[in-house]
PDB file of C-alpha atoms in Angstrom:
ATOM      1  CA  UNK A   1       0.000   0.000   0.000  1.00 69.00           C
ATOM      2  CA  UNK A   2       2.853   2.368   0.822  1.00 70.00           C
ATOM      3  CA  UNK A   3       4.430   1.758  -2.566  1.00 72.00           C
ATOM      4  CA  UNK A   4       1.128   2.546  -4.292  1.00 71.00           C
ATOM      5  CA  UNK A   5       0.837   5.847  -2.411  1.00 76.00           C
ATOM      6  CA  UNK A   6       4.459   6.688  -3.181  1.00 68.00           C
ATOM      7  CA  UNK A   7       4.028   5.840  -6.883  1.00 69.00           C
ATOM      8  CA  UNK A   8       0.863   7.952  -7.060  1.00 73.00           C
ATOM      9  CA  UNK A   9       2.682  10.848  -5.399  1.00 64.00           C
ATOM     10  CA  UNK A  10       5.556  10.597  -7.891  1.00 58.00           C
ATOM     11  CA  UNK A  11       3.198  10.558 -10.856  1.00 67.00           C
ATOM     12  CA  UNK A  12       1.253  13.545  -9.574  1.00 63.00           C
ATOM     13  CA  UNK A  13       4.498  15.434  -8.936  1.00 64.00           C
ATOM     14  CA  UNK A  14       5.968  14.717 -12.383  1.00 64.00           C
ATOM     15  CA  UNK A  15       2.955  15.361 -14.633  1.00 62.00           C
ATOM     16  CA  UNK A  16       2.694  19.152 -14.026  1.00 59.00           C
ATOM     17  CA  UNK A  17       6.442  19.512 -14.593  1.00 58.00           C
ATOM     18  CA  UNK A  18       6.218  17.756 -17.956  1.00 51.00           C
ATOM     19  CA  UNK A  19       3.281  19.871 -19.107  1.00 53.00           C
ATOM     20  CA  UNK A  20       5.015  23.065 -17.987  1.00 56.00           C
ATOM     21  CA  UNK A  21       8.172  22.150 -19.904  1.00 51.00           C
ATOM     22  CA  UNK A  22       6.151  21.383 -23.024  1.00 52.00           C
ATOM     23  CA  UNK A  23       4.260  24.663 -22.732  1.00 49.00           C
ATOM     24  CA  UNK A  24       7.482  26.654 -22.311  1.00 52.00           C
ATOM     25  CA  UNK A  25       8.985  24.919 -25.338  1.00 52.00           C
ATOM     26  CA  UNK A  26       5.894  25.752 -27.370  1.00 50.00           C
ATOM     27  CA  UNK A  27       6.046  29.419 -26.335  1.00 50.00           C
ATOM     28  CA  UNK A  28       9.749  29.594 -27.163  1.00 50.00           C
ATOM     29  CA  UNK A  29       9.150  27.966 -30.547  1.00 54.00           C
ATOM     30  CA  UNK A  30       6.408  30.457 -31.385  1.00 58.00           C
ATOM     31  CA  UNK A  31       8.606  33.367 -30.324  1.00 60.00           C
ATOM     32  CA  UNK A  32      11.365  32.124 -32.596  1.00 68.00           C
ATOM     33  CA  UNK A  33       9.022  31.489 -35.502  1.00 63.00           C
ATOM     34  CA  UNK A  34       8.007  35.139 -35.293  1.00 63.00           C
ATOM     35  CA  UNK A  35      11.566  36.441 -34.828  1.00 65.00           C
ATOM     36  CA  UNK A  36      12.213  38.880 -37.668  1.00 70.00           C
ATOM     37  CA  UNK A  37      15.527  37.296 -38.725  1.00 72.00           C
ATOM     38  CA  UNK A  38      14.072  33.801 -38.807  1.00 79.00           C
ATOM     39  CA  UNK A  39      10.925  34.883 -40.662  1.00 78.00           C
ATOM     40  CA  UNK A  40      13.058  36.391 -43.423  1.00 80.00           C
ATOM     41  CA  UNK A  41      14.968  33.126 -43.802  1.00 79.00           C
ATOM     42  CA  UNK A  42      11.736  31.126 -43.772  1.00 80.00           C
ATOM     43  CA  UNK A  43      10.275  33.266 -46.546  1.00 81.00           C
ATOM     44  CA  UNK A  44      13.453  32.859 -48.606  1.00 82.00           C
ATOM     45  CA  UNK A  45      13.430  29.064 -48.489  1.00 79.00           C
ATOM     46  CA  UNK A  46       9.679  28.787 -49.068  1.00 83.00           C
ATOM     47  CA  UNK A  47       9.898  30.947 -52.202  1.00 85.00           C
ATOM     48  CA  UNK A  48      12.977  29.202 -53.614  1.00 81.00           C
ATOM     49  CA  UNK A  49      12.420  27.075 -56.724  1.00 82.00           C
ATOM     50  CA  UNK A  50      15.776  25.258 -56.886  1.00 83.00           C
ATOM     51  CA  UNK A  51      15.686  22.239 -54.551  1.00 81.00           C
ATOM     52  CA  UNK A  52      19.390  22.345 -53.611  1.00 81.00           C
ATOM     53  CA  UNK A  53      19.269  26.036 -52.753  1.00 83.00           C
ATOM     54  CA  UNK A  54      15.958  25.512 -50.964  1.00 82.00           C
ATOM     55  CA  UNK A  55      17.531  22.815 -48.794  1.00 84.00           C
ATOM     56  CA  UNK A  56      20.458  25.087 -47.909  1.00 86.00           C
ATOM     57  CA  UNK A  57      18.118  27.940 -47.013  1.00 84.00           C
ATOM     58  CA  UNK A  58      15.988  25.595 -44.900  1.00 84.00           C
ATOM     59  CA  UNK A  59      19.097  24.571 -42.960  1.00 87.00           C
ATOM     60  CA  UNK A  60      19.870  28.242 -42.281  1.00 87.00           C
ATOM     61  CA  UNK A  61      16.290  28.800 -41.087  1.00 84.00           C
ATOM     62  CA  UNK A  62      16.436  25.738 -38.822  1.00 84.00           C
ATOM     63  CA  UNK A  63      19.739  26.941 -37.342  1.00 86.00           C
ATOM     64  CA  UNK A  64      18.202  30.374 -36.741  1.00 85.00           C
ATOM     65  CA  UNK A  65      15.271  28.854 -34.854  1.00 83.00           C
ATOM     66  CA  UNK A  66      17.592  26.633 -32.787  1.00 84.00           C
ATOM     67  CA  UNK A  67      19.763  29.617 -31.857  1.00 85.00           C
ATOM     68  CA  UNK A  68      16.694  31.659 -30.985  1.00 84.00           C
ATOM     69  CA  UNK A  69      15.395  28.820 -28.796  1.00 81.00           C
ATOM     70  CA  UNK A  70      18.738  28.577 -26.985  1.00 84.00           C
ATOM     71  CA  UNK A  71      18.753  32.313 -26.358  1.00 82.00           C
ATOM     72  CA  UNK A  72      15.160  32.189 -25.075  1.00 80.00           C
ATOM     73  CA  UNK A  73      16.031  29.326 -22.704  1.00 82.00           C
ATOM     74  CA  UNK A  74      19.119  31.171 -21.452  1.00 83.00           C
ATOM     75  CA  UNK A  75      17.083  34.296 -20.860  1.00 81.00           C
ATOM     76  CA  UNK A  76      14.406  32.334 -18.945  1.00 80.00           C
ATOM     77  CA  UNK A  77      17.111  30.640 -16.873  1.00 82.00           C
ATOM     78  CA  UNK A  78      18.713  33.981 -16.039  1.00 82.00           C
ATOM     79  CA  UNK A  79      15.385  35.484 -14.992  1.00 80.00           C
ATOM     80  CA  UNK A  80      14.536  32.458 -12.853  1.00 80.00           C
ATOM     81  CA  UNK A  81      17.937  32.595 -11.148  1.00 82.00           C
ATOM     82  CA  UNK A  82      17.989  36.307 -10.432  1.00 76.00           C
ATOM     83  CA  UNK A  83      20.072  37.490 -13.380  1.00 64.00           C
ATOM     84  CA  UNK A  84      19.147  39.628 -16.341  1.00 55.00           C
TER      85      UNK A  84
END
């Protein structure tokens, strides 16, 4: 019985953390999708006709979004830990 209570407690403690992390990731992704630099790159690759060039431009856009996400995470971490 004790193990059941402990397992239930663990599950109830973990679930909100997982949903919060997913929500923060979603917000960061949306912020980066709307970042002016990344939007310009996205428009370039979507309008490109040549497949090789389109692939290269897509890689640049993906790198832009990844960098933006890292910066957003670092900023959130700094705010949570008392920095700026």
